[in-house]
Amino acid sequence: MLRSHVHPTAVHERRETARTAAASGRADHDPAVRGDQLVQLLAPDGTRTPDPEYEPWVEDVDADRLVALYEDLVVVRRLDVEATALQRQGQLGLWPPLLGQEAAQVGSARVLRRDDFVFSSYRENAVAYCRGVDLTDMVKVWRGTANSGWDPFAVGMATPQIIIGAQTLHATGWAIGAVKDGTDAVAVAYFGDGATSQGDVNEAMVFSASFRAPVVFFCQNNQWAISEPVGLQAVRPLADRAPGFGIPSVRVDGNDVLAVMAVTRQALDRARRGEGPTFVEAVTYRMGPHTTSDDPTRYVDPADREVWAARDPLLRVERLLEREGLLDDQVTTAVKQAADSAARRMRAGCLGLTAPEPLSLFDHVYATPSSWLERQRSQYAAYLAMYEDGDGTAAQDGAR
Amino acid sequence: MLRSHVHPTAVHERRETARTAAASGRADHDPAVRGDQLVQLLAPDGTRTPDPEYEPWVEDVDADRLVALYEDLVVVRRLDVEATALQRQGQLGLWPPLLGQEAAQVGSARVLRRDDFVFSSYRENAVAYCRGVDLTDMVKVWRGTANSGWDPFAVGMATPQIIIGAQTLHATGWAIGAVKDGTDAVAVAYFGDGATSQGDVNEAMVFSASFRAPVVFFCQNNQWAISEPVGLQAVRPLADRAPGFGIPSVRVDGNDVLAVMAVTRQALDRARRGEGPTFVEAVTYRMGPHTTSDDPTRYVDPADREVWAARDPLLRVERLLEREGLLDDQVTTAVKQAADSAARRMRAGCLGLTAPEPLSLFDHVYATPSSWLERQRSQYAAYLAMYEDGDGTAAQDGAR
Amino acid sequence: MTAPTTDRTAGPSAPSPTAGPTTLTLAGALNLGLRHSLEEDPAVVLMGEDIGTLGGVFRVTDGLQRDFGADRVMDTPLAEAGIVGVAVGLCYRGYRPVVEIQFDGFVYPAFDQLVTQVAKLRYRTQGRVSMPITVRIPYGGGIGAVEHHSESPEAYFTHTSGLRVVTCSHPQDAYTLLRQSIACDDPVIFLEPKRRYWTKAPVEASLDGAPPMEAAAVVVEGADVTLVAYGPLVATARDAAVAAADDGIAVEVIDLRSLSPMDLATVEASVRRTGRLVITHEAQQHGGLGAEIAASITERCFEHLEAPPVRVTGFDVPYPPAKLEEHFLPGLDRILDGVDRVLGRPHSLTGREG
Amino acid sequence: MTAPTTDRTAGPSAPSPTAGPTTLTLAGALNLGLRHSLEEDPAVVLMGEDIGTLGGVFRVTDGLQRDFGADRVMDTPLAEAGIVGVAVGLCYRGYRPVVEIQFDGFVYPAFDQLVTQVAKLRYRTQGRVSMPITVRIPYGGGIGAVEHHSESPEAYFTHTSGLRVVTCSHPQDAYTLLRQSIACDDPVIFLEPKRRYWTKAPVEASLDGAPPMEAAAVVVEGADVTLVAYGPLVATARDAAVAAADDGIAVEVIDLRSLSPMDLATVEASVRRTGRLVITHEAQQHGGLGAEIAASITERCFEHLEAPPVRVTGFDVPYPPAKLEEHFLPGLDRILDGVDRVLGRPHSLTGREG
Ligand SMILES: Cc1ncc(C[n+]2csc(CCOP(=O)(O)OP(=O)(O)O)c2C)c(N)n1
Ligand SMILES: Cc1ncc(C[n+]2csc(CCOP(=O)(O)OP(=O)(O)O)c2C)c(N)n1
Ligand SMILES: [Mg+2]
Ligand SMILES: [Mg+2]
């Protein structure tokens, strides 16, 4: 028979939860999420949505933890706004805003262990924040002073990947290595909806399924790949793609920080128990431009944006806190101060970043010196030395 | 909820046939086909298997047509044996046998229209035969006298693709073009189980689903990619992969010529009606080596091969013909003669193929002459002319 | 990532092929070339990421989907191998696909389809299957972009038999070469110097009397040194010629235009007069196109050379961060230093070996 | 496709690193090198298509999965981008992956991962992330194979900053260079001359006293002409030197070994003595490595050159069908014709331009 169902096989036998549509409904009228159910624990109005399967995964989230999550969300949004401002002021060359995707990033990143490892794209600055990336390091790439800002091994996160989808294979390789090493650490690959069309991402699913690699494929479906709507990449929900590769998947309300935490924890748990990869589709929305160079007025319907504005990931935590009486002045002030202080640190760090020393151009191409390149370096040093001011600046006109 | 089911969406709403397990069962004990049902119309013992969904697609197959199919199967097997012999005798450099895959190839190729277009790999010589490829043209590549043997437009079939999976994208592009042209012709991409791991094949599924391209992805799962069993490429049946891309799929007994015809017709019909791509997994077995250079004793369990020998695609048609009293001496003799005659023609054609003229090396690199290459050609002509015998043979030692 | 973009394309009231010269940016001239190709030949289709609704991240395809429909100007899924592989299939049906690769650094996923299919299909099929694909790639640095947005991959393509490679340096050639590339029955890698997208000049929107696609152009005449450049560095080379003139040195600047095949006859004729050759490109030096030019010209003009050809190129490092790119890219002064070197005047390596 | 294979590898009773020379085929020496690398360093893992149970289509990995387990010698799914991308991830965890690409023509799907990731990760991360990957690629023609099985893609890699590229021409170097490549903290493209897999010679299974990976080797001394070759053509170049000696011409043959970086000092020293340079490789000429050698040596030895460097290479056409490959590949006579040319003796182009 022609089939559109994927039948589970013995290879990856799993409990099939006979789940009611409890968590769904709210988003069903929306074309972006039509025809499918989203895991949700926290509704846009700040009420908790009961979900017997996923509730247990966040039962440790007490008042303190909730406030901490709120602070994260506020801080990363503040940092995003600050970086956008820095770009507008000419201090950064470019910035890819994450506005709207805070919950997807914070929720998933905050449940990782130190020894887990993140392979992300360029937009995961909130993930980087949660991993402990220094705020100055975070903007180096965007200021153009370095091709990457931090030491991946110090924070358990690779530096931003610009080639769409390439990092999913790296995560898979890391995960295969983790198994070889006998650890239960997990690799997490972050990528977008557009990335799912790339061969690399599909090959990562093939390899990770074959090797039962402990990797979580965390897809932020923010509805756009620059100007292209997700419907151009896929005619079915992205989460539907994984099961055919033998990878269980889950579709979560990506603007619900609790639900994101829950599904990510479940995926991590599967991976740690040796059950292999999981695919998470976090359904969210890119509220800003693709990058500061983009002009979304050319392709975004403002009405759509409005619909999503009502699902704001930060606001719903704020409402929950209000409902539960946790949002007193003290908290509000502390959170605001944390955000402002982070923004100040990022700004100061950014402004302090200067162009690297010219001859550093030749550093770190190879681990061991190359005769050929050493010659070029010394010739360029001689060239720079011709100029009186010694630092070679007068000589520099390559970009004109 | 974690899911392994793919939910059909409104985008590709289709009839879900509540089909019983009638056609399955026979192969269920076999690891190669475990856990799933195969469409089957003709059992290994030559009995017809009733199947209300697929039966109608082959109801025009009368006695004559059945005998013709039988002849096809016998002829293509005979040609395959002949080509293998030619290779052993040093007349061909290499040959990729199709032994065991006759029904999958003949069944699918014989239901195509003249204006459909095939994009295949290197193993589809039975498809080429059915498309009307000249037998001498068929062996040119393997004798090394040309990089491809025939005019694709004369027979509606591209020449063999060696880069695994690349042709699936070509089929998709052709199909997109066919829609633009307003024709209901269909592209058929043939590829193997191993190919499903390549990015290209997955991207072909993405593009064809997005553009609703009339393409049939015909995957011959012959259980092997050289020495690698299909289980290394996929932990679930290959047909399970397509639905997640929005492409309906079907798993068919690839050794049953009638079932293959039926599912292919259904797929072609969908495509012609504008319903887009279909994925067919023809479950079969490579009874011979990967190519004449391969040594399958290093990796094939002879017991497995025995299991599959009992499912021989040719034998079961023979048994059906016997049962129906259609296999009299006249038919047997005629079929044998057709096969022998084809083999003789192939052999004679092969032996008549000689090395191309040396300077043809420079032909057809560009449509319009290139100054650079014309210079090389004339310099090489001068070089050849230095040698007394004029044809340059004394000069040729490049390969030593 | 997208680089800064502006909206300065030809627009709907585009000059017709017979209307006489209009002042256009290089990006606008490309847009007009695409428009006229679409108008002239129904087999022409455009494909790429963000080329439809958005009009491309550099707006080179601005307005074309609106005017020619989504059937001819197709936004595609985000997969370069897929785009090029699908273009191959369209060629089998007689189409002439014009593919946009969003930035230089994103062409590599398509490399297999380009090298094993696009470049080889005509040869493989003894001329039966044509691949009239044009692959447009914005390339080169100087725009302060992040990694993978400033590369010069031309040498990978010029080493690939079966491909043609051309590049433009000013609006007129943007128009002319693009239309010729699309009309060409061979696959053409069409490299667009992205930092020159906003250069303005009058454009004659006609192919009448246009030089052939293969021809190099002498853009500044001079008797002392031959300076070969292409794409983004032609403007820099012209500036260098002006600066050298102040020193009494007459630099002849050749804009190569076609990188494969190259019009070496034009270079050869010049070097036979000047006896001195400087080649400049942004791409890394090792195995760059400069090596081929130097080697070929040495082979053809050995007796005429007064000094070994000098290459002024990017260094053999990955493209550096934006704040270092001025050191990577050949600029006016480094080119002049190369000119001094072939002339035996004091230069940066005076007194050093080699 | 697989090419003809035989089973002549070192086998389980492989000589230990200290056992003294054994006669091995080039394929056997590679097998032994892999074995010793696996023994010496637990971080070394092998990945590829058909390398485990089958032992590789050329049997270079024969017996290694049996002896080191499927955990260290991994058959992978059929996807080259996947293999290389996964190898990158393994490097992040401290592994040293040795990847086999089955044939030269199948490396292109991995090109993106090689160029944008493997080559650039160290630079991108300011030295924090190492990519000690070795990519083994059987390359070159002369085995009568079908399309995509006879290519010489080295120039794509030698133009890619961040990669090292080496190739071996005889069993000893097969062993030595492979072990050095695996031990190297940089990514190395390791090119194996497939038509020489069955060449036999004594191999010292030790790295003691081995020349550094970067060093070229003068394999035949001679005062009249310098002939630079690498990989499969070193044997042909040696034969050419013998043939030339009959004519009283002393050809110095240099086996380049490392293609990036190149040991030009050795070539330069030779050319300063001979004043004449011939370069040969199977790869297409346009933008091939020969262009870089010719350009660089001209730059460094201009005053010493008596004639322009001559390149004897594959022609600028896609790899032809097997029955034409003898015309494509540089052979003894074409190399000798090149030698005649640099010596000003009568040759095929005598009386022609250029
Ligand atoms: C291989 C490659 N092709 C094209 C691009 C250009 N590009 C940068 S971001 C982007 C869209 C990515 O969309 P998605 O994967 O949904 O991630 P998002 O930007 O929405 O986070 C594109 C096409 C690229 N960086 N890499
Ligand atoms: C890109 C690429 N990688 C590797 C190969 C080498 N190769 C040739 S056939 C083959 C196995 C293909 O298996 P499958 O797709 O199942 O087709 P089958 O040979 O079984 O018909 C391999 C690995 C190739 N031809 N192309
Ligand atoms: Mg997106
Ligand atoms: Mg197979």
mmCIF file of N, CA and C in Angstrom, chain A residues 1-9 11 14 16 19 36-37 39 53-54 197-199 202-203 206 209-210 232-233 235-237 240-241 243-246 248-251 266 270, chain B residues 1-9 11 14 16 19 36-37 39 53-54 197-199 202-203 206 209-210 232-233 235-237 240-241 243-246 248-251 266 270:
data_model
loop_
_atom_site.group_PDB
_atom_site.id
_atom_site.type_symbol
_atom_site.label_atom_id
_atom_site.label_comp_id
_atom_site.label_asym_id
_atom_site.label_seq_id
_atom_site.Cartn_x
_atom_site.Cartn_y
_atom_site.Cartn_z
ATOM 1 N N MET A 1 0.831 -1.202 0.000
ATOM 2 C CA MET A 1 0.000 0.000 0.000
ATOM 3 C C MET A 1 0.856 1.237 0.000
ATOM 4 N N LEU A 2 0.386 2.248 -0.638
ATOM 5 C CA LEU A 2 1.058 3.532 -0.514
ATOM 6 C C LEU A 2 0.970 3.951 0.934
ATOM 7 N N ARG A 3 2.018 4.434 1.444
ATOM 8 C CA ARG A 3 1.961 4.790 2.844
ATOM 9 C C ARG A 3 2.464 6.190 3.118
ATOM 10 N N SER A 4 1.857 6.773 4.093
ATOM 11 C CA SER A 4 2.442 8.011 4.566
ATOM 12 C C SER A 4 2.770 7.851 6.038
ATOM 13 N N HIS A 5 2.349 6.721 6.593
ATOM 14 C CA HIS A 5 2.750 6.442 7.962
ATOM 15 C C HIS A 5 4.099 5.765 7.969
ATOM 16 N N VAL A 6 4.867 6.076 8.968
ATOM 17 C CA VAL A 6 6.119 5.361 9.149
ATOM 18 C C VAL A 6 5.885 4.355 10.266
ATOM 19 N N HIS A 7 6.141 3.110 9.960
ATOM 20 C CA HIS A 7 5.895 2.086 10.964
ATOM 21 C C HIS A 7 7.103 1.889 11.849
ATOM 22 N N PRO A 8 6.899 1.886 13.134
ATOM 23 C CA PRO A 8 8.035 1.654 14.025
ATOM 24 C C PRO A 8 8.526 0.213 13.839
ATOM 25 N N THR A 9 9.808 0.038 13.859
ATOM 26 C CA THR A 9 10.328 -1.322 13.709
ATOM 27 C C THR A 9 10.879 -1.794 15.027
ATOM 28 N N VAL A 11 13.785 -2.387 15.676
ATOM 29 C CA VAL A 11 15.114 -1.817 15.950
ATOM 30 C C VAL A 11 15.042 -0.722 17.020
ATOM 31 N N ARG A 14 9.807 1.604 20.955
ATOM 32 C CA ARG A 14 9.636 2.578 22.004
ATOM 33 C C ARG A 14 8.187 2.654 22.440
ATOM 34 N N GLU A 16 4.777 4.007 22.905
ATOM 35 C CA GLU A 16 3.988 4.977 22.163
ATOM 36 C C GLU A 16 2.947 5.565 23.108
ATOM 37 N N ARG A 19 -1.392 9.780 23.737
ATOM 38 C CA ARG A 19 -1.484 11.086 24.323
ATOM 39 C C ARG A 19 -2.716 11.823 23.823
ATOM 40 N N ASP A 36 -0.776 19.614 13.556
ATOM 41 C CA ASP A 36 0.028 18.843 14.477
ATOM 42 C C ASP A 36 -0.050 19.404 15.878
ATOM 43 N N GLN A 37 0.334 18.575 16.798
ATOM 44 C CA GLN A 37 0.255 18.954 18.196
ATOM 45 C C GLN A 37 1.629 19.351 18.701
ATOM 46 N N VAL A 39 4.007 20.000 22.097
ATOM 47 C CA VAL A 39 4.136 19.839 23.537
ATOM 48 C C VAL A 39 4.155 21.233 24.149
ATOM 49 N N GLU A 53 2.892 13.435 30.609
ATOM 50 C CA GLU A 53 4.152 12.851 30.133
ATOM 51 C C GLU A 53 5.336 13.769 30.407
ATOM 52 N N TYR A 54 5.136 15.045 30.170
ATOM 53 C CA TYR A 54 6.289 15.945 30.234
ATOM 54 C C TYR A 54 6.446 16.681 31.554
ATOM 55 N N SER A 197 17.016 21.214 4.815
ATOM 56 C CA SER A 197 17.083 20.839 3.399
ATOM 57 C C SER A 197 18.474 20.408 2.961
ATOM 58 N N GLN A 198 19.465 20.736 3.749
ATOM 59 C CA GLN A 198 20.843 20.431 3.357
ATOM 60 C C GLN A 198 21.158 18.942 3.493
ATOM 61 N N GLY A 199 21.903 18.429 2.521
ATOM 62 C CA GLY A 199 22.354 17.046 2.572
ATOM 63 C C GLY A 199 23.020 16.701 3.891
ATOM 64 N N ASN A 202 20.719 15.673 6.689
ATOM 65 C CA ASN A 202 20.137 14.351 6.462
ATOM 66 C C ASN A 202 21.178 13.255 6.665
ATOM 67 N N GLU A 203 22.390 13.507 6.230
ATOM 68 C CA GLU A 203 23.456 12.527 6.448
ATOM 69 C C GLU A 203 23.751 12.375 7.940
ATOM 70 N N VAL A 206 21.362 9.957 9.171
ATOM 71 C CA VAL A 206 21.737 8.596 8.772
ATOM 72 C C VAL A 206 22.847 8.053 9.683
ATOM 73 N N ALA A 209 21.782 7.585 13.439
ATOM 74 C CA ALA A 209 20.903 6.434 13.638
ATOM 75 C C ALA A 209 21.709 5.144 13.542
ATOM 76 N N SER A 210 22.574 5.076 12.544
ATOM 77 C CA SER A 210 23.362 3.869 12.323
ATOM 78 C C SER A 210 24.274 3.564 13.509
ATOM 79 N N LEU A 232 8.578 26.199 2.066
ATOM 80 C CA LEU A 232 9.368 25.944 0.862
ATOM 81 C C LEU A 232 10.362 24.803 1.097
ATOM 82 N N GLN A 233 10.751 24.624 2.342
ATOM 83 C CA GLN A 233 11.712 23.576 2.674
ATOM 84 C C GLN A 233 11.016 22.247 2.908
ATOM 85 N N VAL A 235 7.026 20.159 3.128
ATOM 86 C CA VAL A 235 5.576 20.199 2.969
ATOM 87 C C VAL A 235 4.886 19.530 4.160
ATOM 88 N N ARG A 236 5.660 18.999 5.076
ATOM 89 C CA ARG A 236 5.114 18.446 6.312
ATOM 90 C C ARG A 236 5.909 19.006 7.470
ATOM 91 N N PRO A 237 5.401 18.861 8.669
ATOM 92 C CA PRO A 237 6.159 19.363 9.818
ATOM 93 C C PRO A 237 7.566 18.756 9.832
ATOM 94 N N ASP A 240 8.450 15.460 11.382
ATOM 95 C CA ASP A 240 8.049 14.225 10.713
ATOM 96 C C ASP A 240 9.201 13.564 9.971
ATOM 97 N N ARG A 241 10.235 14.328 9.699
ATOM 98 C CA ARG A 241 11.308 13.793 8.870
ATOM 99 C C ARG A 241 12.127 12.725 9.592
ATOM 100 N N PRO A 243 11.621 10.355 12.070
ATOM 101 C CA PRO A 243 11.264 8.951 12.322
ATOM 102 C C PRO A 243 11.643 8.012 11.182
ATOM 103 N N GLY A 244 11.547 8.484 9.967
ATOM 104 C CA GLY A 244 11.908 7.636 8.839
ATOM 105 C C GLY A 244 13.367 7.232 8.854
ATOM 106 N N PHE A 245 14.180 8.018 9.512
ATOM 107 C CA PHE A 245 15.600 7.682 9.664
ATOM 108 C C PHE A 245 15.817 6.786 10.892
ATOM 109 N N GLY A 246 14.745 6.498 11.600
ATOM 110 C CA GLY A 246 14.886 5.714 12.824
ATOM 111 C C GLY A 246 15.166 6.593 14.024
ATOM 112 N N PRO A 248 13.439 9.072 16.779
ATOM 113 C CA PRO A 248 12.200 9.620 17.316
ATOM 114 C C PRO A 248 12.270 11.136 17.365
ATOM 115 N N SER A 249 11.114 11.752 17.241
ATOM 116 C CA SER A 249 11.122 13.212 17.221
ATOM 117 C C SER A 249 9.977 13.748 18.061
ATOM 118 N N VAL A 250 10.087 15.015 18.359
ATOM 119 C CA VAL A 250 9.039 15.645 19.137
ATOM 120 C C VAL A 250 8.901 17.088 18.674
ATOM 121 N N ARG A 251 7.679 17.557 18.672
ATOM 122 C CA ARG A 251 7.410 18.924 18.245
ATOM 123 C C ARG A 251 6.975 19.692 19.475
ATOM 124 N N GLN A 266 14.182 14.892 28.133
ATOM 125 C CA GLN A 266 13.807 13.543 27.722
ATOM 126 C C GLN A 266 14.765 13.040 26.633
ATOM 127 N N ARG A 270 17.337 9.859 26.899
ATOM 128 C CA ARG A 270 17.410 8.761 25.924
ATOM 129 C C ARG A 270 18.846 8.570 25.464
ATOM 130 N N MET B 1 4.608 14.631 22.502
ATOM 131 C CA MET B 1 5.037 13.234 22.693
ATOM 132 C C MET B 1 6.137 12.852 21.734
ATOM 133 N N LEU B 2 7.022 12.041 22.184
ATOM 134 C CA LEU B 2 8.003 11.480 21.269
ATOM 135 C C LEU B 2 7.243 10.675 20.245
ATOM 136 N N ARG B 3 7.643 10.776 19.042
ATOM 137 C CA ARG B 3 6.871 10.083 18.017
ATOM 138 C C ARG B 3 7.764 9.292 17.082
ATOM 139 N N SER B 4 7.233 8.207 16.629
ATOM 140 C CA SER B 4 7.909 7.546 15.525
ATOM 141 C C SER B 4 6.943 7.453 14.358
ATOM 142 N N HIS B 5 5.690 7.847 14.588
ATOM 143 C CA HIS B 5 4.746 7.904 13.493
ATOM 144 C C HIS B 5 4.852 9.246 12.786
ATOM 145 N N VAL B 6 4.672 9.201 11.508
ATOM 146 C CA VAL B 6 4.599 10.437 10.747
ATOM 147 C C VAL B 6 3.131 10.708 10.459
ATOM 148 N N HIS B 7 2.679 11.866 10.866
ATOM 149 C CA HIS B 7 1.272 12.180 10.659
ATOM 150 C C HIS B 7 1.046 12.815 9.309
ATOM 151 N N PRO B 8 0.097 12.294 8.565
ATOM 152 C CA PRO B 8 -0.184 12.919 7.269
ATOM 153 C C PRO B 8 -0.756 14.315 7.484
ATOM 154 N N THR B 9 -0.376 15.233 6.673
ATOM 155 C CA THR B 9 -0.909 16.582 6.827
ATOM 156 C C THR B 9 -1.851 16.881 5.690
ATOM 157 N N VAL B 11 -1.476 18.945 3.474
ATOM 158 C CA VAL B 11 -0.779 19.262 2.232
ATOM 159 C C VAL B 11 -0.853 18.106 1.236
ATOM 160 N N ARG B 14 -4.166 12.058 1.402
ATOM 161 C CA ARG B 14 -4.343 10.918 0.517
ATOM 162 C C ARG B 14 -5.192 9.846 1.190
ATOM 163 N N GLU B 16 -6.056 6.614 2.784
ATOM 164 C CA GLU B 16 -5.267 5.659 3.548
ATOM 165 C C GLU B 16 -5.955 4.304 3.440
ATOM 166 N N ARG B 19 -5.447 -1.630 4.692
ATOM 167 C CA ARG B 19 -5.075 -2.820 3.969
ATOM 168 C C ARG B 19 -4.752 -3.938 4.942
ATOM 169 N N ASP B 36 7.933 -5.518 8.140
ATOM 170 C CA ASP B 36 7.146 -4.730 7.227
ATOM 171 C C ASP B 36 6.512 -5.609 6.175
ATOM 172 N N GLN B 37 5.540 -5.039 5.516
ATOM 173 C CA GLN B 37 4.788 -5.781 4.519
ATOM 174 C C GLN B 37 5.237 -5.374 3.136
ATOM 175 N N VAL B 39 4.298 -5.422 -0.973
ATOM 176 C CA VAL B 39 3.278 -5.671 -1.983
ATOM 177 C C VAL B 39 3.751 -6.858 -2.816
ATOM 178 N N GLU B 53 -6.018 -3.975 -4.002
ATOM 179 C CA GLU B 53 -5.549 -2.637 -4.344
ATOM 180 C C GLU B 53 -4.683 -2.652 -5.605
ATOM 181 N N TYR B 54 -3.795 -3.610 -5.684
ATOM 182 C CA TYR B 54 -2.816 -3.564 -6.773
ATOM 183 C C TYR B 54 -3.184 -4.403 -7.991
ATOM 184 N N SER B 197 21.813 7.006 1.562
ATOM 185 C CA SER B 197 22.569 7.742 2.585
ATOM 186 C C SER B 197 23.138 9.054 2.069
ATOM 187 N N GLN B 198 23.213 9.202 0.761
ATOM 188 C CA GLN B 198 23.836 10.397 0.199
ATOM 189 C C GLN B 198 22.935 11.630 0.354
ATOM 190 N N GLY B 199 23.561 12.742 0.664
ATOM 191 C CA GLY B 199 22.838 14.004 0.748
ATOM 192 C C GLY B 199 21.995 14.283 -0.488
ATOM 193 N N ASN B 202 18.546 12.745 -0.519
ATOM 194 C CA ASN B 202 17.643 13.399 0.422
ATOM 195 C C ASN B 202 17.236 14.779 -0.080
ATOM 196 N N GLU B 203 18.168 15.487 -0.676
ATOM 197 C CA GLU B 203 17.829 16.793 -1.257
ATOM 198 C C GLU B 203 16.853 16.631 -2.419
ATOM 199 N N VAL B 206 13.556 16.511 -0.910
ATOM 200 C CA VAL B 206 13.130 17.854 -0.484
ATOM 201 C C VAL B 206 12.612 18.662 -1.680
ATOM 202 N N ALA B 209 9.372 17.200 -3.371
ATOM 203 C CA ALA B 209 8.168 17.409 -2.568
ATOM 204 C C ALA B 209 7.747 18.877 -2.655
ATOM 205 N N SER B 210 8.710 19.768 -2.540
ATOM 206 C CA SER B 210 8.424 21.195 -2.564
ATOM 207 C C SER B 210 7.788 21.624 -3.886
ATOM 208 N N LEU B 232 23.464 -1.034 7.588
ATOM 209 C CA LEU B 232 24.417 0.013 7.952
ATOM 210 C C LEU B 232 23.940 1.386 7.469
ATOM 211 N N GLN B 233 23.138 1.377 6.424
ATOM 212 C CA GLN B 233 22.642 2.644 5.877
ATOM 213 C C GLN B 233 21.376 3.104 6.582
ATOM 214 N N VAL B 235 18.346 2.015 9.737
ATOM 215 C CA VAL B 235 17.904 1.134 10.803
ATOM 216 C C VAL B 235 16.415 0.822 10.661
ATOM 217 N N ARG B 236 15.782 1.415 9.671
ATOM 218 C CA ARG B 236 14.386 1.104 9.377
ATOM 219 C C ARG B 236 14.251 0.850 7.887
ATOM 220 N N PRO B 237 13.151 0.262 7.475
ATOM 221 C CA PRO B 237 12.979 0.043 6.029
ATOM 222 C C PRO B 237 13.153 1.351 5.267
ATOM 223 N N ASP B 240 10.396 3.808 4.609
ATOM 224 C CA ASP B 240 9.915 4.646 5.708
ATOM 225 C C ASP B 240 10.454 6.070 5.641
ATOM 226 N N ARG B 241 11.526 6.259 4.902
ATOM 227 C CA ARG B 241 12.179 7.559 4.897
ATOM 228 C C ARG B 241 11.347 8.621 4.175
ATOM 229 N N PRO B 243 7.994 9.258 3.563
ATOM 230 C CA PRO B 243 6.800 9.987 4.044
ATOM 231 C C PRO B 243 7.129 11.235 4.846
ATOM 232 N N GLY B 244 8.200 11.200 5.595
ATOM 233 C CA GLY B 244 8.581 12.370 6.372
ATOM 234 C C GLY B 244 8.905 13.575 5.495
ATOM 235 N N PHE B 245 9.276 13.308 4.262
ATOM 236 C CA PHE B 245 9.528 14.393 3.306
ATOM 237 C C PHE B 245 8.237 14.810 2.600
ATOM 238 N N GLY B 246 7.150 14.139 2.935
ATOM 239 C CA GLY B 246 5.895 14.424 2.248
ATOM 240 C C GLY B 246 5.745 13.611 0.984
ATOM 241 N N PRO B 248 4.743 9.916 -0.461
ATOM 242 C CA PRO B 248 4.231 8.586 -0.146
ATOM 243 C C PRO B 248 5.179 7.512 -0.676
ATOM 244 N N SER B 249 5.201 6.384 -0.017
ATOM 245 C CA SER B 249 6.130 5.347 -0.440
ATOM 246 C C SER B 249 5.448 3.998 -0.393
ATOM 247 N N VAL B 250 6.076 3.069 -1.050
ATOM 248 C CA VAL B 250 5.534 1.717 -1.066
ATOM 249 C C VAL B 250 6.709 0.749 -1.101
ATOM 250 N N ARG B 251 6.506 -0.374 -0.415
ATOM 251 C CA ARG B 251 7.553 -1.381 -0.359
ATOM 252 C C ARG B 251 7.040 -2.596 -1.126
ATOM 253 N N GLN B 266 1.059 2.752 -10.377
ATOM 254 C CA GLN B 266 0.341 3.606 -9.439
ATOM 255 C C GLN B 266 1.134 4.899 -9.197
ATOM 256 N N ARG B 270 -0.006 8.713 -10.158
ATOM 257 C CA ARG B 270 -0.024 9.846 -9.215
ATOM 258 C C ARG B 270 0.723 11.026 -9.832
#
